[in-house]
Short mmCIF file of C-alpha atoms in Angstrom, two decimals:
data_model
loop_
_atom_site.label_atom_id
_atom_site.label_comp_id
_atom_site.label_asym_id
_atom_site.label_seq_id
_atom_site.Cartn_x
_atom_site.Cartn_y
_atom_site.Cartn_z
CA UNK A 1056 -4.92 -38.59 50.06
CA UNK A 1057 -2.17 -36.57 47.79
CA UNK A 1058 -4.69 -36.55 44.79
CA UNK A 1059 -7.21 -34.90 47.25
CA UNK A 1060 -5.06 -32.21 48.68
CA UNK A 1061 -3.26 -31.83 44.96
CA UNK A 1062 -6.96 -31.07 43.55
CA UNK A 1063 -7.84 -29.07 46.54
CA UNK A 1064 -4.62 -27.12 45.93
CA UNK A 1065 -5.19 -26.81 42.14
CA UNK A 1066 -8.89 -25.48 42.51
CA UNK A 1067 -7.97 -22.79 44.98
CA UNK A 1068 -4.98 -21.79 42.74
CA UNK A 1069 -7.37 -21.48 39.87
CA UNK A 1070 -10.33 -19.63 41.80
CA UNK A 1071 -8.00 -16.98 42.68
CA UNK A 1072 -6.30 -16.32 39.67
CA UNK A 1073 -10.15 -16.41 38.08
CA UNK A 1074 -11.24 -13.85 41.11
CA UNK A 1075 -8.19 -11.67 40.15
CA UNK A 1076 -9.44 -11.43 36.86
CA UNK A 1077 -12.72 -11.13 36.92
CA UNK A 1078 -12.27 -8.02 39.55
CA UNK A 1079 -9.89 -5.84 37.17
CA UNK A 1080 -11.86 -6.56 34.38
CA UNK A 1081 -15.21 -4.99 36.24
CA UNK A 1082 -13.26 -2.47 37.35
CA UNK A 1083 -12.25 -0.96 34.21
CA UNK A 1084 -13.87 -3.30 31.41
CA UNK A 1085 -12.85 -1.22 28.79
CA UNK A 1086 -12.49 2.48 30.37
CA UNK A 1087 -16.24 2.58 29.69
CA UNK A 1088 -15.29 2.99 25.94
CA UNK A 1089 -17.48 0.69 23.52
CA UNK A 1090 -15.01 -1.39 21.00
CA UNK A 1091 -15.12 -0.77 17.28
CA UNK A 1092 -17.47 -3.15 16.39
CA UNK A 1093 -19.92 -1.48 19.20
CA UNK A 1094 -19.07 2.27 17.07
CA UNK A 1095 -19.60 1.36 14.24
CA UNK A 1096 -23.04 -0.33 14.93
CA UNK A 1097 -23.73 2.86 17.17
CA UNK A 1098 -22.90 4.89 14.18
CA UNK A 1099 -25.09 2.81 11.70
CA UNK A 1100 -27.75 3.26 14.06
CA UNK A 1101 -27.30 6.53 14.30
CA UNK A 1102 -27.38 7.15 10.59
CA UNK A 1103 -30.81 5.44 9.80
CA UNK A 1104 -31.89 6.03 12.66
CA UNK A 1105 -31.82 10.30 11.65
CA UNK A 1106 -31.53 10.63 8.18
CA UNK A 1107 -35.67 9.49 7.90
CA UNK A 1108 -35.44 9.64 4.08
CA UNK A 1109 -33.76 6.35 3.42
CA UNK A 1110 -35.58 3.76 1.06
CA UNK A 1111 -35.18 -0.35 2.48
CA UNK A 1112 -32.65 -0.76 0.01
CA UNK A 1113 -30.93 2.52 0.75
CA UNK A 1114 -30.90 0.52 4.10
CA UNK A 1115 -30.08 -2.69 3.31
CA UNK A 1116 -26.96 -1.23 1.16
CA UNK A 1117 -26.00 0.78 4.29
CA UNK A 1118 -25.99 -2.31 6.46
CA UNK A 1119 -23.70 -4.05 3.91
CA UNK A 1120 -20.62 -1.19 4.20
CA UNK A 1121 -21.06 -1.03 7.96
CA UNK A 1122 -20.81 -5.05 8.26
CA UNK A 1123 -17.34 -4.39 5.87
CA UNK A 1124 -16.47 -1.65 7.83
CA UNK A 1125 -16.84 -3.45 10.90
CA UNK A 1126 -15.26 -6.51 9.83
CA UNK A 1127 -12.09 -4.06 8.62
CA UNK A 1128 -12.09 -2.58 11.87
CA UNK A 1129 -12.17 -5.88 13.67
CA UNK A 1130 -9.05 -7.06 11.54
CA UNK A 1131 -6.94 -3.87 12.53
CA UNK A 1132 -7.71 -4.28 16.30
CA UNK A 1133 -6.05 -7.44 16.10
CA UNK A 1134 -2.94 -5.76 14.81
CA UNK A 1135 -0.27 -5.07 16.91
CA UNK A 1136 -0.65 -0.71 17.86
CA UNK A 1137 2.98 -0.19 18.39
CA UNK A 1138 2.98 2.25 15.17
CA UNK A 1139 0.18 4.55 16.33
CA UNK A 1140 0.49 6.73 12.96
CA UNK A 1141 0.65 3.84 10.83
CA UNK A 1142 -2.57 2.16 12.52
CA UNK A 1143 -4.51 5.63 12.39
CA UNK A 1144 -3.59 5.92 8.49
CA UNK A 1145 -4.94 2.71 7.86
CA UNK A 1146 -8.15 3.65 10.28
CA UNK A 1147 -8.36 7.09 8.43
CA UNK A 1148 -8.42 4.60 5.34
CA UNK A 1149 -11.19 2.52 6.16
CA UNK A 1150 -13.34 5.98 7.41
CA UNK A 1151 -12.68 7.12 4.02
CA UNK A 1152 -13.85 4.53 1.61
CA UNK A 1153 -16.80 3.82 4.08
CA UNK A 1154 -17.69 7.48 3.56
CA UNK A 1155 -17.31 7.25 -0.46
CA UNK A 1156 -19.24 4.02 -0.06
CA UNK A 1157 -21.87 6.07 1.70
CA UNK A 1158 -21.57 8.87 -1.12
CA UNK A 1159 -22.64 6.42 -3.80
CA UNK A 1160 -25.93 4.88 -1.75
CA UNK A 1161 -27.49 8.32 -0.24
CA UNK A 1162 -28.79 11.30 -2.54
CA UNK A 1163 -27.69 14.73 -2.30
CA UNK A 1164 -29.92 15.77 0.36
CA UNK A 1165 -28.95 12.79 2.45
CA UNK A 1166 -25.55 13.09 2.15
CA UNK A 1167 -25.82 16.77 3.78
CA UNK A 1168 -27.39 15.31 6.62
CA UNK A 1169 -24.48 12.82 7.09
CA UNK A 1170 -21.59 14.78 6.66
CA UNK A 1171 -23.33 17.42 9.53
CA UNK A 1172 -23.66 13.88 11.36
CA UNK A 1173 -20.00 13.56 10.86
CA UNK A 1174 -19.19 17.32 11.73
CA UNK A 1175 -20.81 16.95 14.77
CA UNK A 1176 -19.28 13.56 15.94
CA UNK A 1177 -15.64 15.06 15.21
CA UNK A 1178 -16.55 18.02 17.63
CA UNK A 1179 -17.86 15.95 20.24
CA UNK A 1180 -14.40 14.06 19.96
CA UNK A 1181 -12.73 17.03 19.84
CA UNK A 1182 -14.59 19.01 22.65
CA UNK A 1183 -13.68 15.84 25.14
CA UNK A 1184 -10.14 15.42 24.31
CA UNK A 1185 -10.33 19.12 25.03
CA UNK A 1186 -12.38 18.57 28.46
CA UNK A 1187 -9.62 15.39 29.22
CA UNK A 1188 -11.85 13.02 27.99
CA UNK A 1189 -14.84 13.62 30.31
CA UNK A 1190 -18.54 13.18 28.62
CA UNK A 1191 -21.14 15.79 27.92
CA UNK A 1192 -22.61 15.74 31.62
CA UNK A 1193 -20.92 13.53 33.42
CA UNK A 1194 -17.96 15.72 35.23
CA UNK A 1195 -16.09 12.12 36.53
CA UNK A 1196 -15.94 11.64 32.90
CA UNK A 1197 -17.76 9.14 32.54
CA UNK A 1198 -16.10 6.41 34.49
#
């Protein structure tokens, strides 16, 4: 009879704690902000995806730096973030040899297209920290 009502106990203790959870977490999964891995395969995408000149291997070699990229990325999440300019050096670190990486695989006319890509993403980022972090049409921002 104790086994029975310690069990009982133990299951609603762990439902609740599980329901507590699982409610915060669909409430703001992530502040509707994709994770670095989710970026930089949105960026990837984003770069074959317009730039309609690239050869397979141009491709192939592209998918290679983003996989190192995103693995790099992955790595530095884990880290703690209590030195904010410290974590953004390294991050400005990765972006950087990612970009010379790019440099090397794309031809001059391609590389135009990506650094207007680039322009264009650091204006977006700009124009919503500007706007308090709401999206382009969305006036809740987003959320």
């Amino acid at each position: 009879m104790k086994k029975t009502i310690l069990i009982a106990a133990l299951m609603i203790l762990t439902l609740g704690v599980f329901a507590q959870g699982g409610r915060r977490n669909q409430e703001r999964p992530n502040r509707g902000r994709p994770n670095a891995g989710q970026r930089i395969q949105m960026e990837k995408d984003s770069v074959i995806g317009k730039i309609t000149t690239l050869s397979e291997d141009q491709k192939m070699l592209l998918d290679a730096v983003y996989a190192g990229v995103q693995t790099s990325m992955e790595e530095l999440a884990g880290t703690a973030r209590d030195d904010r300019e410290g974590f953004r050096e390294k991050m400005r670190a990765i972006s950087e040899d990612k970009n010379a990486q790019v440099k090397e695989i794309l031809n001059e006319e391609q590389w135009t297209q990506y650094e207007a890509m680039l322009k264009e993403a650091r204006e977006q980022r700009r124009e919503r920290r500007q706007n308090g972090g709401q999206r382009r049409g969305r006036p809740d921002g987003g959320q």
